[in-house]
Coordinates of C-alpha atoms in Angstrom, one line a residue:
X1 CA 0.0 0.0 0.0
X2 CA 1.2 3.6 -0.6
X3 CA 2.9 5.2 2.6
X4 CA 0.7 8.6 1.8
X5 CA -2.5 6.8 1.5
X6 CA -1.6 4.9 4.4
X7 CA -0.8 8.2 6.2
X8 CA -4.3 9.6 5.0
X9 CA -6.5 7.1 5.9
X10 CA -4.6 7.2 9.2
X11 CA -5.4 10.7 9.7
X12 CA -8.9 10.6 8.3
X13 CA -9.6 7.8 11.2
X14 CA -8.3 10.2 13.5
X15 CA -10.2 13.1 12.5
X16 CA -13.1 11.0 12.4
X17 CA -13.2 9.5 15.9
X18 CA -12.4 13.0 17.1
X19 CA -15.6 14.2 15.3
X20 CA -17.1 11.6 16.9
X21 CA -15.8 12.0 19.7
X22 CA -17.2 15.6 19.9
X23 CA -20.7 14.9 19.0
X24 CA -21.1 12.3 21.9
X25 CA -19.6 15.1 24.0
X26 CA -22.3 17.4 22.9
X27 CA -25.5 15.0 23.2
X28 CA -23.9 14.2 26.5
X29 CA -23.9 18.6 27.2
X30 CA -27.2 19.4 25.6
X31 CA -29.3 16.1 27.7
X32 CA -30.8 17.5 30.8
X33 CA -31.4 14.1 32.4
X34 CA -33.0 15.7 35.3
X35 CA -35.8 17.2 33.2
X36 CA -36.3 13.6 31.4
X37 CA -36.4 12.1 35.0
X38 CA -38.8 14.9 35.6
X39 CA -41.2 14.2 32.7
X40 CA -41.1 10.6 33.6
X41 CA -42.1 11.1 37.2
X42 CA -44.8 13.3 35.9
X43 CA -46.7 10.9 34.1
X44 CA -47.4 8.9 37.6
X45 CA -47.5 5.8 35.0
X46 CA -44.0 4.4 36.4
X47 CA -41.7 2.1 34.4
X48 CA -44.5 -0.1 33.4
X49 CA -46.3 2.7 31.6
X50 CA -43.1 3.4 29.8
X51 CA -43.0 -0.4 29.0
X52 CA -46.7 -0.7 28.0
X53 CA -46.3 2.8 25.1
X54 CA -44.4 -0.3 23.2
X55 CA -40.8 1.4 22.9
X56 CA -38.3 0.1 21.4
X57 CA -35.4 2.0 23.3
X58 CA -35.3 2.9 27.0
X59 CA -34.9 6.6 27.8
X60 CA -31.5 7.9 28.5
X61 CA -32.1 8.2 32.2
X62 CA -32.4 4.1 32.4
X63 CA -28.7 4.2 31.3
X64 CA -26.5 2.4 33.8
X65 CA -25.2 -0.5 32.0
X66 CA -24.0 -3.9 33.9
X67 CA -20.4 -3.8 34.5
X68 CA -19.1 -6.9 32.1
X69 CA -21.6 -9.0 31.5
X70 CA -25.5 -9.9 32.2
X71 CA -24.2 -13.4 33.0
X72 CA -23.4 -14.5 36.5
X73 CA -19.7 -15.2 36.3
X74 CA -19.8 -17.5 39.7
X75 CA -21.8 -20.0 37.7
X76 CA -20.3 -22.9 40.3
X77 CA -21.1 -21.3 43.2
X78 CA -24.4 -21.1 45.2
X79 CA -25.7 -18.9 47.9
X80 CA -26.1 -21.1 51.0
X81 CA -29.6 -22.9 51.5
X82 CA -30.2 -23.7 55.3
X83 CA -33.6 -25.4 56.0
X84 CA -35.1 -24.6 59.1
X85 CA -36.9 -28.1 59.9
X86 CA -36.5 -29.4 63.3
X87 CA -35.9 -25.7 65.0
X88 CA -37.6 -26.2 67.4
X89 CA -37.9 -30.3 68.1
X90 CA -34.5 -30.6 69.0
X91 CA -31.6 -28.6 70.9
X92 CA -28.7 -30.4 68.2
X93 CA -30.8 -29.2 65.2
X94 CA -30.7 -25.4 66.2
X95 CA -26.9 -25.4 67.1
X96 CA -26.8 -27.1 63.3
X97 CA -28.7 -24.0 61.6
X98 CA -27.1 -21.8 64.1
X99 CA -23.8 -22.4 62.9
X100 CA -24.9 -22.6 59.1
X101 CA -26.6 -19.1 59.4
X102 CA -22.8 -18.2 61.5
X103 CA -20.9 -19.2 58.4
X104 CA -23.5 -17.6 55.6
X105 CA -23.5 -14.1 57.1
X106 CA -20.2 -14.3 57.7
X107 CA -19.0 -15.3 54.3
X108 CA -21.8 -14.4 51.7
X109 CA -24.0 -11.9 53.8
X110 CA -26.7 -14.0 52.1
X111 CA -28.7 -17.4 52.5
X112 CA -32.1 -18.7 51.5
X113 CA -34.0 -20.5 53.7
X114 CA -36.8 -23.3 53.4
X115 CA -39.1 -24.9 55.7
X116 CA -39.0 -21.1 57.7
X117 CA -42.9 -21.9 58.5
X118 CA -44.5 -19.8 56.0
X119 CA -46.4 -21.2 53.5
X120 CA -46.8 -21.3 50.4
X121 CA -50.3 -20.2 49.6
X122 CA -49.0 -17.1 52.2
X123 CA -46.3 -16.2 49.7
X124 CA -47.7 -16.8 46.1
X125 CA -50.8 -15.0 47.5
X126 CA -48.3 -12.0 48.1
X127 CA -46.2 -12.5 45.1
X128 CA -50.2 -12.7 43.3
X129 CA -51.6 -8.9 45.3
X130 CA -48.3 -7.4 44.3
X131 CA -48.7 -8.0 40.3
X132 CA -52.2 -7.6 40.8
X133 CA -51.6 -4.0 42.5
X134 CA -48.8 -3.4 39.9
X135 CA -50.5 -4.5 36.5
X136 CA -54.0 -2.5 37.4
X137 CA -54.2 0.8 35.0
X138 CA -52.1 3.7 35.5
X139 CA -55.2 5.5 36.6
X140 CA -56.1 3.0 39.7
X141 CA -52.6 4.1 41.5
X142 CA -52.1 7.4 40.6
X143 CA -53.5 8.5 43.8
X144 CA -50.7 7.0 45.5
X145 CA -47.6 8.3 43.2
X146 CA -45.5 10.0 45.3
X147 CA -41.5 10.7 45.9
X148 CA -42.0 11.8 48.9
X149 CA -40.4 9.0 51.5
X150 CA -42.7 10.5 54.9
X151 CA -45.8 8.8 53.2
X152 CA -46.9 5.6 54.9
X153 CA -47.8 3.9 51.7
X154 CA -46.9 5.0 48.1
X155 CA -46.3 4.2 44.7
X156 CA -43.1 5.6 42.4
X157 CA -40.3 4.5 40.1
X158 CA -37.3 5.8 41.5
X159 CA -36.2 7.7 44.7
X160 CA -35.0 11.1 44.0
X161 CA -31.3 11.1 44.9
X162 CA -30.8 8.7 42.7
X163 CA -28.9 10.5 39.2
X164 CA -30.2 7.5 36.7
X165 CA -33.4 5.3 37.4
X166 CA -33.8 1.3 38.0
X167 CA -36.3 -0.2 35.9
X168 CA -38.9 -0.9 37.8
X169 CA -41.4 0.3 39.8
X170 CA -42.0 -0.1 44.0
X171 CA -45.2 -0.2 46.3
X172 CA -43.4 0.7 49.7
X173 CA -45.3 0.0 53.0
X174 CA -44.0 1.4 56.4
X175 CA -44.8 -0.2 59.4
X176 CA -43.3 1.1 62.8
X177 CA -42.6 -1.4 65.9
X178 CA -44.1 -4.6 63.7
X179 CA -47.3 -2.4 63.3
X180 CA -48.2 -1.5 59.6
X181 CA -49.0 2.3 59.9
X182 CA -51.8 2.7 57.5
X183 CA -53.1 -0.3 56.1
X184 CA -56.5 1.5 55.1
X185 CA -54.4 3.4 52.1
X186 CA -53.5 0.0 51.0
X187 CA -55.1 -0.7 47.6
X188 CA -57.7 -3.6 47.4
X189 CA -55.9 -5.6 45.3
X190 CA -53.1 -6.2 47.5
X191 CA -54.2 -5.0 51.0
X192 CA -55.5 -8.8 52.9
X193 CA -52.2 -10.3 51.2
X194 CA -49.8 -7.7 52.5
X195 CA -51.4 -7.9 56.0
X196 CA -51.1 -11.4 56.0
X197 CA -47.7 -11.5 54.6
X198 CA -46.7 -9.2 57.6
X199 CA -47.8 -11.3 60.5
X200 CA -46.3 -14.1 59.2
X201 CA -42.7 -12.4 58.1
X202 CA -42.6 -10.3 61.7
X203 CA -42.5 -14.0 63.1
X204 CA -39.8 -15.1 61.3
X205 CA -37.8 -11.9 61.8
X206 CA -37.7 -12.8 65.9
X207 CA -36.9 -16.4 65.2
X208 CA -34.2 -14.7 63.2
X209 CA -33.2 -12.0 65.6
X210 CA -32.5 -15.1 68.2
X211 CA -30.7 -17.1 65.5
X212 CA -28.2 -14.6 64.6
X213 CA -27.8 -13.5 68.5
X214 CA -27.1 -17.0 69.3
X215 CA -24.5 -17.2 65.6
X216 CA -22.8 -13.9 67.4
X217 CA -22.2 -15.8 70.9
X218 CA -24.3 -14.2 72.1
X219 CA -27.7 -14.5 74.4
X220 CA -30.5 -15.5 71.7
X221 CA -32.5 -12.7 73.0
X222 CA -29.8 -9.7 72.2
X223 CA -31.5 -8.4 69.4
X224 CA -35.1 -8.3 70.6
X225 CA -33.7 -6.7 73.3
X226 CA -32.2 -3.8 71.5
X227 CA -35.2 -3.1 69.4
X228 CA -32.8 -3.3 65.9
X229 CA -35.1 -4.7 63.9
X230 CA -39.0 -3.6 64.8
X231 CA -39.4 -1.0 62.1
X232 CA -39.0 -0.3 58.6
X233 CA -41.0 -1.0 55.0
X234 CA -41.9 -3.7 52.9
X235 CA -40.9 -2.6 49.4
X236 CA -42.9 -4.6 46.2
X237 CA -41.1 -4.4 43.5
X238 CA -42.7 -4.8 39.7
X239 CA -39.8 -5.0 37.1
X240 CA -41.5 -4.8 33.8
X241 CA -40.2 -6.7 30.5
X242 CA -37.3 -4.3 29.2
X243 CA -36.8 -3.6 25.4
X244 CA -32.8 -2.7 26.2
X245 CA -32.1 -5.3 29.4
X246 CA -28.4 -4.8 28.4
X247 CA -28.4 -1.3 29.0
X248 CA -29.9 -0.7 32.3
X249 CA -30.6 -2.6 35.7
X250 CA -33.7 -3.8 37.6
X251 CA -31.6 -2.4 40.7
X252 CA -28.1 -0.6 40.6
X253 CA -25.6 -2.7 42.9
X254 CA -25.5 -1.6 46.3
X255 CA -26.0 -3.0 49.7
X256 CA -28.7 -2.6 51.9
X257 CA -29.2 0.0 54.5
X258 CA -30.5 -1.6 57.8
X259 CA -29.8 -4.6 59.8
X260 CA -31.5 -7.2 57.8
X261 CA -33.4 -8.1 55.1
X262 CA -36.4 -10.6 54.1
X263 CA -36.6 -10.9 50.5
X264 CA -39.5 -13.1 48.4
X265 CA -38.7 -13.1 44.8
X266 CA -41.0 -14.8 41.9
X267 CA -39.4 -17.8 39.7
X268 CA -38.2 -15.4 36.8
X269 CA -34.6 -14.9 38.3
X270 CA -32.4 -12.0 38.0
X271 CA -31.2 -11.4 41.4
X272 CA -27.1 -11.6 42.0
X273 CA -24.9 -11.5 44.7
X274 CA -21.1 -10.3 44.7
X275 CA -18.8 -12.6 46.1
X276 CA -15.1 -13.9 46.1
X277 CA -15.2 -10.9 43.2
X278 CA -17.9 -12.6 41.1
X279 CA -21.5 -12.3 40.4
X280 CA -23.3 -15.3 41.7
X281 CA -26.9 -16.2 40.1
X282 CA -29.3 -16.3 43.8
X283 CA -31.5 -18.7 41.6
X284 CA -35.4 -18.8 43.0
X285 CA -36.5 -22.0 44.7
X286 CA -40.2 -22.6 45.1
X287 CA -41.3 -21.6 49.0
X288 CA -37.9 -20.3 50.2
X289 CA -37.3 -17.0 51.6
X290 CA -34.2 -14.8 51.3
X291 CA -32.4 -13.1 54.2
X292 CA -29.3 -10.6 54.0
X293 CA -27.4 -8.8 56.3
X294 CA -27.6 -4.7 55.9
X295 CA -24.9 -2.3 56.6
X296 CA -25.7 -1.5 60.3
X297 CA -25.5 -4.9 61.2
X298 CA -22.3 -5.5 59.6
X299 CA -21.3 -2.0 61.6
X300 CA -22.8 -3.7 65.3
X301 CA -21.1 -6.9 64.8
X302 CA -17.7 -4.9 64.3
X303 CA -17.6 -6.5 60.7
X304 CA -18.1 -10.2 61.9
X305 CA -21.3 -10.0 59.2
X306 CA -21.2 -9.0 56.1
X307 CA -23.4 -6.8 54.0
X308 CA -22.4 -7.4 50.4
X309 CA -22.9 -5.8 47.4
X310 CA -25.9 -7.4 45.1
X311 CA -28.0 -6.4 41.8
X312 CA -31.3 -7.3 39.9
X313 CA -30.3 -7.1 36.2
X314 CA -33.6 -6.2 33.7
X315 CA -34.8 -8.6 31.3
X316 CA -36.6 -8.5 27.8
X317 CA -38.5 -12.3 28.6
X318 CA -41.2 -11.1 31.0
X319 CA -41.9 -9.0 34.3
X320 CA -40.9 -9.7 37.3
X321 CA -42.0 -9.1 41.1
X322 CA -40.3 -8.9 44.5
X323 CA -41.1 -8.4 48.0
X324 CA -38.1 -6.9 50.5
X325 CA -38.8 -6.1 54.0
X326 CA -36.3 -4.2 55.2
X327 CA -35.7 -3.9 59.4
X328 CA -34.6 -0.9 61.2
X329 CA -34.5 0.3 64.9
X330 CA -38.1 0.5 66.6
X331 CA -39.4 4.3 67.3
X332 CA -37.9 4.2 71.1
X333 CA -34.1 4.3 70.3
X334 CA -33.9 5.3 66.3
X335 CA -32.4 8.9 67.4
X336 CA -30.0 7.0 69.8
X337 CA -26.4 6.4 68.3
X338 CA -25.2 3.0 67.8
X339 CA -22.0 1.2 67.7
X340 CA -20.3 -1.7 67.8
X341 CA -21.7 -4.9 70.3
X342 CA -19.8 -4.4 73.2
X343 CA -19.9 -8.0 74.1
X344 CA -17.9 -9.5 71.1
X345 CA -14.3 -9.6 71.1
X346 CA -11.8 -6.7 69.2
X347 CA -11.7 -3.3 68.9
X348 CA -14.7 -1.2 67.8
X349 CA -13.8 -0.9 64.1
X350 CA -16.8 1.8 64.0
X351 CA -17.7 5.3 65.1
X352 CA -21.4 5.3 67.0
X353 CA -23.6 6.8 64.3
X354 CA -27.2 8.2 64.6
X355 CA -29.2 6.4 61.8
X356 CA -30.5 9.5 60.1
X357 CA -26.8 10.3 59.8
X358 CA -26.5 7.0 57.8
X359 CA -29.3 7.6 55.9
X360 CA -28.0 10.8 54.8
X361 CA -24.4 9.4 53.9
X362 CA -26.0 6.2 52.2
X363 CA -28.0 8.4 50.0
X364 CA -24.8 10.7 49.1
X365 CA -23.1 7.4 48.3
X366 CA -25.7 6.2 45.9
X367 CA -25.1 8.5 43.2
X368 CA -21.5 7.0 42.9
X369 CA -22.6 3.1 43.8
X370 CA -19.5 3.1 46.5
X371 CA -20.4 1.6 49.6
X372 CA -21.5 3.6 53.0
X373 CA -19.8 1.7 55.4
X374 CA -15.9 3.0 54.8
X375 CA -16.9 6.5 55.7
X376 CA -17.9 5.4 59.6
X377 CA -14.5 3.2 60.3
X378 CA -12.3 4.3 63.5

């Protein structure tokens, strides 16, 4: 080839990704993503009524692509499974699932569990009012579209300080010292279901508050005690069918807030957890319950827990539903500050830290997915 037409094409590629180059730049300058996010939130229709207008691309705003892959890269590992049968018959059983729920939240921050004593009719009926709530017309729920988090029971997309949006779309419930605070606003579809769903899970959350005590060396009734984990809200998640899944997430990675979580998820999948520096696939398994450790308890057990980093990616197949009930400190002590358990072994590797103060951090952190937890060490 000639050396000058190798030199010209050489500098027309140049001047050509420089163009483009410049163009991206400007579309990046000239999109006001807050206005789109605006718009969106305007319509009160959510994710799903972006997803029912047929589109073929997802707004800008949806844009926070997976890092490497959609595929799990962990594919021979598995988030622990501890069944619960035989808690209560026999003293050698418990010390068995104590230890197994010991080892999970130590080394995953995650583990299913089956045969927790809710059952199946309790959970598909939830999983059922929560698509049912989600899949009415726009018009049925506008009432209760709102961004505003002081509202007992709403309806939104997205929470405001976040800078892109998750596709999908949440029914959030708060309840305050295992009390729901206004089930009346509940909609039909879903209101029996959630109340049901509530006495049952505030059971399991004791035997779970005793468990972990006991997994910490300590006295099984530590937790209780402390009021940790009386409060919080039951989030429902709807992820509709994506026409870009590659592009954008169900949910952002991050870690929860609060000292745990209960999580029921459908049979559609999606969910991952990071661990040993992978993504690991938390497949669904008919009548199990999820529970994960949030950042304060990882903070009161001086990092003896572990709250990990996990995602929901989008999909084109079909929708999907969740339900996470998140725990926080009852009424009584959630302006006192906390620390780490006195009682367990080692250094406090934490300031004390009002939750508010958390909150407000956490949120601040969410923009740039980095985690909370660094910014409260000793």
């Amino acid at each position: 080839m000639n050396h000058n037409n190798t030199c010209t094409q050489t500098l027309y590629s140049t001047a050509r990704m420089e163009a483009i180059s410049a163009s991206v730049e400007q579309s990046i300058r000239q999109y006001d993503g807050e206005k789109e996010m605006k718009e969106i939130d305007e319509t009160r229709a959510g994710v799903k009524g972006l997803a029912d207008s047929g589109m073929l691309k997802i707004p800008k705003v949806f844009i926070n692509q997976p890092e490497k892959s959609c595929k799990a890269d962990g594919v021979n590992l598995q988030v622990p499974v501890i069944d619960f049968a035989g808690l209560e018959s026999s003293g050698v059983r418990r010390m068995e699932i104590v230890e197994e729920i010991r080892k999970a939240s130590e080394n995953w921050g995650f583990f299913q569990m089956i045969n927790h004593g809710i059952s199946f009719s309790v959970l598909d009926g939830m999983l059922k009012g929560v698509r049912r709530f989600h899949e009415q017309p726009s018009e049925a729920k506008l009432e209760l579209y709102s961004l505003a988090s002081t509202r007992s029971v709403r309806f939104y997309n997205n929470e405001s300080f976040l800078k892109s949006k998750d596709w999908r779309d949440t029914l959030s419930v708060q309840f305050l010292d295992d009390t729901l605070v206004d089930p009346d606003m509940l909609s039909p579809t879903c209101r029996f279901e959630v109340e049901e769903y509530m006495k049952w899970v505030i059971k399991l959350k004791e035997t779970l508050a005793e468990l972990l005590s006991e997994a910490l060396g300590l006295n099984k009734n530590y937790l209780s005690d402390k009021e940790y984990m009386t409060s919080g809200s039951l989030l429902c998640h709807y992820y509709p069918a994506c026409p870009q899944p590659e592009m954008t997430h169900g949910i952002i990675p991050h870690s929860d807030l609060p000292f745990l979580t209960i999580l029921l998820q459908d049979n559609v999948g999606g969910l991952q957890v990071h661990h040993q520096n992978q993504w690991v696939d938390l497949k669904p398994l008919q009548g199990s319950l999820i529970a994960n450790i949030g950042d304060l308890m990882q903070l009161i057990t001086n990092d003896k827990f572990n709250s990990v980093k996990h995602r929901v990616l989008a999909t084109s197949v079909k929708s999907r539903v969740s339900v996470a009930c998140f725990f926080r400190q009852s009424t009584r002590i959630i302006s006192r500050p906390i620390g780490p358990i006195e009682e367990l072994q080692g250094p406090p590797l934490y300031k004390k830290v009002i939750f508010a103060d958390y909150v407000a951090r956490y949120k601040s952190d969410r923009k740039d997915c980095t985690g909370t937890l660094a910014h409260f060490k000793q």
